[in-house]
Amino acid sequence: MTRIIDIRDTDIVSWSAQVIARYLTEAIRQNGRARLVLAGGSTPRLVYSQLASERFTPTIDWENVKVFWGDERCVPPDHSDSNFRMAHEAFLDRVPIPRTNIFRIRAEISPDQAALEYEDVIRREFSMNEGLPRFDLVLLGLGDDGHTASLFPGTSSLTEKRLLVTSVFVHKLNSHRITMTYPVINKATRVLFIVSGETKSTIVQNVLEGPAGRYPSQYVKPDGNGLHWILDRGAAALLKHTKQ
Ligand code: 6PG
């Protein structure tokens, strides 16, 4: 597995949107559609808004983009913490994507039920009752503790090797989450981490240049050259010998 590390002086938001648009277009050209998995949190919000801008929306064949979530907080879809709500406000209700192409995690129901239901949603979309569906592009962020999606340190989600989606109780947050698991994330054609800001510089250095196997995000290993990191100067500030 090779890693692409993009350290950008320029606007990481528009660069990230450009990379996403390119990967979506490639997937549609090759397969007739692009199955995209969104990240939650605050970093991607501005990137999503860029995708809905005049500069990018005309370049993306939204009819053939299908959108999923890599994780969700166990709250209703109109809750301020909802990753669905964030993406919906940032771009999904501003681009011409068919509503039937948006696959929300119903995280307002019981966590275990929500995970089972989303697993079924994915399998039905891929017409795959077993095996590992291959998403075209998975977007991920990086938490200060090295988590990604809702794969948090010390939680049961890290050891799930069979299911595509699982529910997890995150003690430090005192809340349940629904998350895609390593098997399906690592099956993706491309995985794009987008990390911004000086506050992430320590965890970025530890994850990219520290000992392997210490943080959940280090276990994201898609095949081939599928792993792509986009960092701004702040997030990359402590990197010593990572090729740029
Ligand atoms: C979530 C995300 C989570 C996020 C990181 C980084 O639901 O919170 O999936 O993994 O990407 O915590 O979050 P920020 O972008 O807000 O720093």
PDB file of C-alpha atoms and ligand atoms in Angstrom:
ATOM      1  CA  MET A   1       0.000   0.000   0.000  1.00  0.00           C
ATOM      2  CA  THR A   2       1.397   3.402  -0.922  1.00  0.00           C
ATOM      3  CA  ARG A   3       0.319   6.621   0.790  1.00  0.00           C
ATOM      4  CA  ILE A   4      -0.278   9.918  -0.987  1.00  0.00           C
ATOM      5  CA  ILE A   5       0.476  12.833   1.337  1.00  0.00           C
ATOM      6  CA  ASP A   6      -0.703  16.202   0.064  1.00  0.00           C
ATOM      7  CA  ILE A   7       0.510  19.130   2.162  1.00  0.00           C
ATOM      8  CA  ARG A   8      -1.094  22.298   0.927  1.00  0.00           C
ATOM      9  CA  ASP A   9      -0.122  25.880   1.534  1.00  0.00           C
ATOM     10  CA  THR A  10      -3.057  26.980  -0.497  1.00  0.00           C
ATOM     11  CA  ASP A  11      -6.674  26.632   0.438  1.00  0.00           C
ATOM     12  CA  ILE A  12      -7.111  23.062   1.696  1.00  0.00           C
ATOM     13  CA  VAL A  13     -10.879  23.410   1.287  1.00  0.00           C
ATOM     14  CA  SER A  14     -10.883  24.011  -2.453  1.00  0.00           C
ATOM     15  CA  TRP A  15      -8.032  21.531  -2.971  1.00  0.00           C
ATOM     16  CA  SER A  16     -10.005  18.840  -1.123  1.00  0.00           C
ATOM     17  CA  ALA A  17     -13.116  19.635  -3.178  1.00  0.00           C
ATOM     18  CA  GLN A  18     -11.052  19.359  -6.368  1.00  0.00           C
ATOM     19  CA  VAL A  19      -9.684  15.953  -5.336  1.00  0.00           C
ATOM     20  CA  ILE A  20     -13.135  14.673  -4.380  1.00  0.00           C
ATOM     21  CA  ALA A  21     -14.636  15.924  -7.654  1.00  0.00           C
ATOM     22  CA  ARG A  22     -11.816  14.226  -9.574  1.00  0.00           C
ATOM     23  CA  TYR A  23     -12.259  10.908  -7.794  1.00  0.00           C
ATOM     24  CA  LEU A  24     -16.042  10.980  -8.237  1.00  0.00           C
ATOM     25  CA  THR A  25     -15.696  11.751 -11.941  1.00  0.00           C
ATOM     26  CA  GLU A  26     -13.150   8.932 -12.358  1.00  0.00           C
ATOM     27  CA  ALA A  27     -15.499   6.457 -10.668  1.00  0.00           C
ATOM     28  CA  ILE A  28     -18.482   7.516 -12.779  1.00  0.00           C
ATOM     29  CA  ARG A  29     -16.379   7.232 -15.940  1.00  0.00           C
ATOM     30  CA  GLN A  30     -15.256   3.737 -14.979  1.00  0.00           C
ATOM     31  CA  ASN A  31     -18.386   2.310 -13.354  1.00  0.00           C
ATOM     32  CA  GLY A  32     -21.262   4.538 -14.398  1.00  0.00           C
ATOM     33  CA  ARG A  33     -21.746   5.755 -10.839  1.00  0.00           C
ATOM     34  CA  ALA A  34     -19.775   6.853  -7.776  1.00  0.00           C
ATOM     35  CA  ARG A  35     -20.568   5.573  -4.303  1.00  0.00           C
ATOM     36  CA  LEU A  36     -19.253   8.162  -1.832  1.00  0.00           C
ATOM     37  CA  VAL A  37     -18.959   7.777   1.954  1.00  0.00           C
ATOM     38  CA  LEU A  38     -19.037  11.061   3.877  1.00  0.00           C
ATOM     39  CA  ALA A  39     -17.077  11.937   7.000  1.00  0.00           C
ATOM     40  CA  GLY A  40     -18.634  13.791   9.885  1.00  0.00           C
ATOM     41  CA  GLY A  41     -17.228  16.356  12.271  1.00  0.00           C
ATOM     42  CA  SER A  42     -16.427  20.000  11.513  1.00  0.00           C
ATOM     43  CA  THR A  43     -13.503  19.789   9.057  1.00  0.00           C
ATOM     44  CA  PRO A  44     -15.439  18.576   6.000  1.00  0.00           C
ATOM     45  CA  ARG A  45     -18.290  21.096   6.285  1.00  0.00           C
ATOM     46  CA  LEU A  46     -16.523  23.796   4.271  1.00  0.00           C
ATOM     47  CA  VAL A  47     -15.329  21.220   1.734  1.00  0.00           C
ATOM     48  CA  TYR A  48     -18.897  20.022   1.259  1.00  0.00           C
ATOM     49  CA  SER A  49     -20.030  23.609   0.747  1.00  0.00           C
ATOM     50  CA  GLN A  50     -17.372  23.994  -1.959  1.00  0.00           C
ATOM     51  CA  LEU A  51     -18.795  20.930  -3.735  1.00  0.00           C
ATOM     52  CA  ALA A  52     -22.113  22.775  -3.904  1.00  0.00           C
ATOM     53  CA  SER A  53     -20.506  25.933  -5.282  1.00  0.00           C
ATOM     54  CA  GLU A  54     -20.812  27.190  -8.856  1.00  0.00           C
ATOM     55  CA  ARG A  55     -17.177  26.157  -9.345  1.00  0.00           C
ATOM     56  CA  PHE A  56     -17.724  22.447  -8.641  1.00  0.00           C
ATOM     57  CA  THR A  57     -21.367  21.491  -8.947  1.00  0.00           C
ATOM     58  CA  PRO A  58     -21.479  21.720 -12.758  1.00  0.00           C
ATOM     59  CA  THR A  59     -18.390  19.469 -12.947  1.00  0.00           C
ATOM     60  CA  ILE A  60     -19.980  16.585 -11.036  1.00  0.00           C
ATOM     61  CA  ASP A  61     -22.600  14.248 -12.529  1.00  0.00           C
ATOM     62  CA  TRP A  62     -24.719  14.277  -9.343  1.00  0.00           C
ATOM     63  CA  GLU A  63     -27.373  12.013 -10.904  1.00  0.00           C
ATOM     64  CA  ASN A  64     -24.809   9.227 -10.670  1.00  0.00           C
ATOM     65  CA  VAL A  65     -23.409   9.972  -7.222  1.00  0.00           C
ATOM     66  CA  LYS A  66     -24.722   7.914  -4.308  1.00  0.00           C
ATOM     67  CA  VAL A  67     -23.993   9.182  -0.811  1.00  0.00           C
ATOM     68  CA  PHE A  68     -23.515   7.198   2.386  1.00  0.00           C
ATOM     69  CA  TRP A  69     -22.108   8.047   5.827  1.00  0.00           C
ATOM     70  CA  GLY A  70     -19.038   6.485   7.429  1.00  0.00           C
ATOM     71  CA  ASP A  71     -20.475   7.129  10.872  1.00  0.00           C
ATOM     72  CA  GLU A  72     -23.274   8.876  12.684  1.00  0.00           C
ATOM     73  CA  ARG A  73     -24.048  10.108  16.141  1.00  0.00           C
ATOM     74  CA  CYS A  74     -27.099   8.467  17.739  1.00  0.00           C
ATOM     75  CA  VAL A  75     -29.296  11.534  17.476  1.00  0.00           C
ATOM     76  CA  PRO A  76     -32.254  12.537  15.259  1.00  0.00           C
ATOM     77  CA  PRO A  77     -31.408  13.836  11.772  1.00  0.00           C
ATOM     78  CA  ASP A  78     -32.316  17.417  12.724  1.00  0.00           C
ATOM     79  CA  HIS A  79     -30.047  17.418  15.796  1.00  0.00           C
ATOM     80  CA  SER A  80     -27.116  19.860  15.754  1.00  0.00           C
ATOM     81  CA  ASP A  81     -24.707  16.909  16.255  1.00  0.00           C
ATOM     82  CA  SER A  82     -26.065  14.951  13.290  1.00  0.00           C
ATOM     83  CA  ASN A  83     -23.538  14.249  10.526  1.00  0.00           C
ATOM     84  CA  PHE A  84     -26.481  13.873   8.169  1.00  0.00           C
ATOM     85  CA  ARG A  85     -27.766  17.333   9.063  1.00  0.00           C
ATOM     86  CA  MET A  86     -24.293  18.852   8.597  1.00  0.00           C
ATOM     87  CA  ALA A  87     -23.905  17.359   5.102  1.00  0.00           C
ATOM     88  CA  HIS A  88     -27.488  18.169   4.165  1.00  0.00           C
ATOM     89  CA  GLU A  89     -27.096  21.831   5.092  1.00  0.00           C
ATOM     90  CA  ALA A  90     -23.602  22.105   3.592  1.00  0.00           C
ATOM     91  CA  PHE A  91     -24.353  20.589   0.184  1.00  0.00           C
ATOM     92  CA  LEU A  92     -26.915  17.840  -0.223  1.00  0.00           C
ATOM     93  CA  ASP A  93     -29.884  20.176  -0.331  1.00  0.00           C
ATOM     94  CA  ARG A  94     -27.985  22.430  -2.745  1.00  0.00           C
ATOM     95  CA  VAL A  95     -26.887  19.984  -5.459  1.00  0.00           C
ATOM     96  CA  PRO A  96     -29.083  18.117  -7.999  1.00  0.00           C
ATOM     97  CA  ILE A  97     -28.621  14.705  -6.392  1.00  0.00           C
ATOM     98  CA  PRO A  98     -31.751  12.509  -6.436  1.00  0.00           C
ATOM     99  CA  ARG A  99     -33.126  11.979  -2.929  1.00  0.00           C
ATOM    100  CA  THR A 100     -33.064   8.250  -3.634  1.00  0.00           C
ATOM    101  CA  ASN A 101     -29.269   8.502  -3.934  1.00  0.00           C
ATOM    102  CA  ILE A 102     -28.895   9.615  -0.316  1.00  0.00           C
ATOM    103  CA  PHE A 103     -28.563   6.763   2.172  1.00  0.00           C
ATOM    104  CA  ARG A 104     -28.917   8.170   5.687  1.00  0.00           C
ATOM    105  CA  ILE A 105     -28.081   6.159   8.793  1.00  0.00           C
ATOM    106  CA  ARG A 106     -31.302   6.112  10.858  1.00  0.00           C
ATOM    107  CA  ALA A 107     -29.351   6.681  14.066  1.00  0.00           C
ATOM    108  CA  GLU A 108     -32.390   7.868  15.973  1.00  0.00           C
ATOM    109  CA  ILE A 109     -33.570   4.293  16.466  1.00  0.00           C
ATOM    110  CA  SER A 110     -31.854   1.815  18.802  1.00  0.00           C
ATOM    111  CA  PRO A 111     -28.080   1.734  18.047  1.00  0.00           C
ATOM    112  CA  ASP A 112     -27.952  -2.016  17.403  1.00  0.00           C
ATOM    113  CA  GLN A 113     -31.019  -1.820  15.161  1.00  0.00           C
ATOM    114  CA  ALA A 114     -29.602   1.179  13.290  1.00  0.00           C
ATOM    115  CA  ALA A 115     -26.380  -0.705  12.573  1.00  0.00           C
ATOM    116  CA  LEU A 116     -28.199  -3.809  11.361  1.00  0.00           C
ATOM    117  CA  GLU A 117     -30.472  -1.693   9.198  1.00  0.00           C
ATOM    118  CA  TYR A 118     -27.598   0.232   7.613  1.00  0.00           C
ATOM    119  CA  GLU A 119     -25.711  -2.955   6.893  1.00  0.00           C
ATOM    120  CA  ASP A 120     -28.804  -4.129   5.043  1.00  0.00           C
ATOM    121  CA  VAL A 121     -29.115  -0.808   3.189  1.00  0.00           C
ATOM    122  CA  ILE A 122     -25.519  -1.126   1.951  1.00  0.00           C
ATOM    123  CA  ARG A 123     -25.906  -4.771   0.957  1.00  0.00           C
ATOM    124  CA  ARG A 124     -29.096  -4.024  -0.940  1.00  0.00           C
ATOM    125  CA  GLU A 125     -27.488  -1.091  -2.760  1.00  0.00           C
ATOM    126  CA  PHE A 126     -24.586  -3.316  -3.828  1.00  0.00           C
ATOM    127  CA  SER A 127     -26.843  -6.363  -4.376  1.00  0.00           C
ATOM    128  CA  MET A 128     -24.394  -8.274  -2.204  1.00  0.00           C
ATOM    129  CA  ASN A 129     -25.760 -10.585   0.487  1.00  0.00           C
ATOM    130  CA  GLU A 130     -22.242 -11.415   1.532  1.00  0.00           C
ATOM    131  CA  GLY A 131     -18.677 -10.369   0.879  1.00  0.00           C
ATOM    132  CA  LEU A 132     -17.295  -6.844   1.008  1.00  0.00           C
ATOM    133  CA  PRO A 133     -18.863  -4.021  -1.003  1.00  0.00           C
ATOM    134  CA  ARG A 134     -16.327  -1.688  -2.574  1.00  0.00           C
ATOM    135  CA  PHE A 135     -17.102   2.012  -2.154  1.00  0.00           C
ATOM    136  CA  ASP A 136     -15.432   4.305  -4.663  1.00  0.00           C
ATOM    137  CA  LEU A 137     -14.386   6.992  -2.172  1.00  0.00           C
ATOM    138  CA  VAL A 138     -14.454   7.097   1.633  1.00  0.00           C
ATOM    139  CA  LEU A 139     -13.861  10.471   3.293  1.00  0.00           C
ATOM    140  CA  LEU A 140     -12.390  10.430   6.795  1.00  0.00           C
ATOM    141  CA  GLY A 141     -11.322  12.902   9.446  1.00  0.00           C
ATOM    142  CA  LEU A 142      -8.855  12.449  12.294  1.00  0.00           C
ATOM    143  CA  GLY A 143      -9.637  12.990  15.950  1.00  0.00           C
ATOM    144  CA  ASP A 144      -7.074  14.175  18.511  1.00  0.00           C
ATOM    145  CA  ASP A 145      -6.977  10.651  19.940  1.00  0.00           C
ATOM    146  CA  GLY A 146      -6.303   9.152  16.535  1.00  0.00           C
ATOM    147  CA  HIS A 147      -9.863   7.936  15.956  1.00  0.00           C
ATOM    148  CA  THR A 148     -11.484   8.067  12.570  1.00  0.00           C
ATOM    149  CA  ALA A 149     -15.137   7.633  11.671  1.00  0.00           C
ATOM    150  CA  SER A 150     -16.363   6.334  15.033  1.00  0.00           C
ATOM    151  CA  LEU A 151     -13.517   3.859  15.384  1.00  0.00           C
ATOM    152  CA  PHE A 152     -12.392   5.110  18.785  1.00  0.00           C
ATOM    153  CA  PRO A 153      -9.441   3.774  20.825  1.00  0.00           C
ATOM    154  CA  GLY A 154     -10.366   0.964  23.184  1.00  0.00           C
ATOM    155  CA  THR A 155     -13.799   0.321  21.726  1.00  0.00           C
ATOM    156  CA  SER A 156     -15.397  -2.835  20.387  1.00  0.00           C
ATOM    157  CA  SER A 157     -15.682  -1.321  16.888  1.00  0.00           C
ATOM    158  CA  LEU A 158     -11.940  -1.853  16.345  1.00  0.00           C
ATOM    159  CA  THR A 159     -12.179  -5.627  16.481  1.00  0.00           C
ATOM    160  CA  GLU A 160     -15.237  -6.052  14.242  1.00  0.00           C
ATOM    161  CA  LYS A 161     -14.005  -8.101  11.301  1.00  0.00           C
ATOM    162  CA  ARG A 162     -17.255  -9.467   9.839  1.00  0.00           C
ATOM    163  CA  LEU A 163     -19.930  -6.764   9.878  1.00  0.00           C
ATOM    164  CA  LEU A 164     -19.829  -3.716   7.609  1.00  0.00           C
ATOM    165  CA  VAL A 165     -21.474  -1.497  10.208  1.00  0.00           C
ATOM    166  CA  THR A 166     -21.558  -1.676  13.994  1.00  0.00           C
ATOM    167  CA  SER A 167     -22.879   0.287  16.943  1.00  0.00           C
ATOM    168  CA  VAL A 168     -20.433   1.313  19.641  1.00  0.00           C
ATOM    169  CA  PHE A 169     -20.667   2.987  23.045  1.00  0.00           C
ATOM    170  CA  VAL A 170     -17.931   5.623  23.358  1.00  0.00           C
ATOM    171  CA  HIS A 171     -17.249   6.076  27.081  1.00  0.00           C
ATOM    172  CA  LYS A 172     -15.329   9.339  26.691  1.00  0.00           C
ATOM    173  CA  LEU A 173     -18.332  10.846  24.916  1.00  0.00           C
ATOM    174  CA  ASN A 174     -20.857   8.974  27.036  1.00  0.00           C
ATOM    175  CA  SER A 175     -22.775   8.281  23.854  1.00  0.00           C
ATOM    176  CA  HIS A 176     -23.474   5.643  21.229  1.00  0.00           C
ATOM    177  CA  ARG A 177     -22.273   5.923  17.655  1.00  0.00           C
ATOM    178  CA  ILE A 178     -22.872   3.954  14.464  1.00  0.00           C
ATOM    179  CA  THR A 179     -19.780   3.353  12.346  1.00  0.00           C
ATOM    180  CA  MET A 180     -18.562   1.557   9.272  1.00  0.00           C
ATOM    181  CA  THR A 181     -15.876  -0.970  10.174  1.00  0.00           C
ATOM    182  CA  TYR A 182     -12.334  -1.552   8.912  1.00  0.00           C
ATOM    183  CA  PRO A 183     -13.272  -4.372   6.501  1.00  0.00           C
ATOM    184  CA  VAL A 184     -15.540  -2.162   4.402  1.00  0.00           C
ATOM    185  CA  ILE A 185     -13.432   1.011   4.737  1.00  0.00           C
ATOM    186  CA  ASN A 186     -10.291  -0.862   3.669  1.00  0.00           C
ATOM    187  CA  LYS A 187     -12.108  -2.389   0.700  1.00  0.00           C
ATOM    188  CA  ALA A 188     -12.701   1.078  -0.780  1.00  0.00           C
ATOM    189  CA  THR A 189     -10.987   2.084  -4.001  1.00  0.00           C
ATOM    190  CA  ARG A 190      -9.857   5.305  -2.369  1.00  0.00           C
ATOM    191  CA  VAL A 191      -9.797   6.638   1.192  1.00  0.00           C
ATOM    192  CA  LEU A 192      -9.208  10.367   1.652  1.00  0.00           C
ATOM    193  CA  PHE A 193      -8.266  11.830   5.031  1.00  0.00           C
ATOM    194  CA  ILE A 194      -8.744  15.594   5.267  1.00  0.00           C
ATOM    195  CA  VAL A 195      -7.042  17.125   8.316  1.00  0.00           C
ATOM    196  CA  SER A 196      -6.704  20.816   9.064  1.00  0.00           C
ATOM    197  CA  GLY A 197      -5.211  23.001  11.795  1.00  0.00           C
ATOM    198  CA  GLU A 198      -2.272  23.251  14.167  1.00  0.00           C
ATOM    199  CA  THR A 199      -4.271  21.492  16.904  1.00  0.00           C
ATOM    200  CA  LYS A 200      -4.032  18.273  14.883  1.00  0.00           C
ATOM    201  CA  SER A 201      -0.252  18.540  14.253  1.00  0.00           C
ATOM    202  CA  THR A 202       0.728  16.218  17.123  1.00  0.00           C
ATOM    203  CA  ILE A 203      -1.693  13.449  16.278  1.00  0.00           C
ATOM    204  CA  VAL A 204      -0.846  13.769  12.570  1.00  0.00           C
ATOM    205  CA  GLN A 205       2.869  13.349  13.335  1.00  0.00           C
ATOM    206  CA  ASN A 206       2.164  10.384  15.629  1.00  0.00           C
ATOM    207  CA  VAL A 207      -0.109   8.679  13.115  1.00  0.00           C
ATOM    208  CA  LEU A 208       1.998   9.288  10.002  1.00  0.00           C
ATOM    209  CA  GLU A 209       5.506   9.090  11.473  1.00  0.00           C
ATOM    210  CA  GLY A 210       5.136   7.350  14.845  1.00  0.00           C
ATOM    211  CA  PRO A 211       5.121   3.613  15.594  1.00  0.00           C
ATOM    212  CA  ALA A 212       2.486   1.691  13.647  1.00  0.00           C
ATOM    213  CA  GLY A 213      -0.548   0.163  15.236  1.00  0.00           C
ATOM    214  CA  ARG A 214      -1.062   2.662  18.060  1.00  0.00           C
ATOM    215  CA  TYR A 215      -4.076   4.578  16.711  1.00  0.00           C
ATOM    216  CA  PRO A 216      -7.304   3.458  15.047  1.00  0.00           C
ATOM    217  CA  SER A 217      -6.635   5.631  11.983  1.00  0.00           C
ATOM    218  CA  GLN A 218      -3.394   3.690  11.384  1.00  0.00           C
ATOM    219  CA  TYR A 219      -5.436   0.584  10.606  1.00  0.00           C
ATOM    220  CA  VAL A 220      -7.030   2.272   7.585  1.00  0.00           C
ATOM    221  CA  LYS A 221      -5.130   0.523   4.794  1.00  0.00           C
ATOM    222  CA  PRO A 222      -6.903   0.355   1.458  1.00  0.00           C
ATOM    223  CA  ASP A 223      -5.155  -1.635  -1.260  1.00  0.00           C
ATOM    224  CA  GLY A 224      -2.841  -0.170  -3.847  1.00  0.00           C
ATOM    225  CA  ASN A 225      -2.483   3.581  -3.882  1.00  0.00           C
ATOM    226  CA  GLY A 226      -5.890   4.081  -2.365  1.00  0.00           C
ATOM    227  CA  LEU A 227      -4.787   6.010   0.740  1.00  0.00           C
ATOM    228  CA  HIS A 228      -4.636   9.781   0.332  1.00  0.00           C
ATOM    229  CA  TRP A 229      -4.014  12.385   3.055  1.00  0.00           C
ATOM    230  CA  ILE A 230      -4.683  16.057   2.504  1.00  0.00           C
ATOM    231  CA  LEU A 231      -3.125  18.236   5.211  1.00  0.00           C
ATOM    232  CA  ASP A 232      -2.821  21.961   5.579  1.00  0.00           C
ATOM    233  CA  ARG A 233       0.439  23.506   6.822  1.00  0.00           C
ATOM    234  CA  GLY A 234      -0.877  23.623  10.394  1.00  0.00           C
ATOM    235  CA  ALA A 235      -1.776  19.957  10.557  1.00  0.00           C
ATOM    236  CA  ALA A 236       1.560  19.048   8.898  1.00  0.00           C
ATOM    237  CA  ALA A 237       3.647  21.378  11.109  1.00  0.00           C
ATOM    238  CA  LEU A 238       5.447  18.598  13.059  1.00  0.00           C
ATOM    239  CA  LEU A 239       6.071  16.193  10.199  1.00  0.00           C
ATOM    240  CA  LYS A 240       9.826  15.584   9.905  1.00  0.00           C
ATOM    241  CA  HIS A 241      10.415  13.194   7.071  1.00  0.00           C
ATOM    242  CA  THR A 242       7.111  12.492   5.398  1.00  0.00           C
ATOM    243  CA  LYS A 243       7.416  12.794   1.642  1.00  0.00           C
ATOM    244  CA  GLN A 244       5.315  15.684   0.395  1.00  0.00           C
TER     245      GLN A 244
HETATM  246  C1  6PG B   1     -17.469  12.364  13.624  1.00  0.00           C
HETATM  247  C2  6PG B   1     -16.406  12.014  12.629  1.00  0.00           C
HETATM  248  C3  6PG B   1     -15.079  11.947  13.310  1.00  0.00           C
HETATM  249  C4  6PG B   1     -14.343  13.190  12.865  1.00  0.00           C
HETATM  250  C5  6PG B   1     -13.124  13.447  13.707  1.00  0.00           C
HETATM  251  C6  6PG B   1     -12.504  14.811  13.342  1.00  0.00           C
HETATM  252  O1  6PG B   1     -18.609  11.908  13.481  1.00  0.00           O
HETATM  253  O2  6PG B   1     -17.138  13.173  14.505  1.00  0.00           O
HETATM  254  O3  6PG B   1     -16.675  11.004  11.855  1.00  0.00           O
HETATM  255  O4  6PG B   1     -14.315  10.818  13.017  1.00  0.00           O
HETATM  256  O5  6PG B   1     -13.945  13.039  11.498  1.00  0.00           O
HETATM  257  O6  6PG B   1     -13.531  13.454  15.066  1.00  0.00           O
HETATM  258  O7  6PG B   1     -13.479  15.781  13.635  1.00  0.00           O
HETATM  259  P1  6PG B   1     -13.225  17.332  13.274  1.00  0.00           P
HETATM  260  O8  6PG B   1     -13.195  17.425  11.788  1.00  0.00           O
HETATM  261  O9  6PG B   1     -14.422  18.028  13.878  1.00  0.00           O
HETATM  262  O10 6PG B   1     -11.918  17.721  13.913  1.00  0.00           O
END
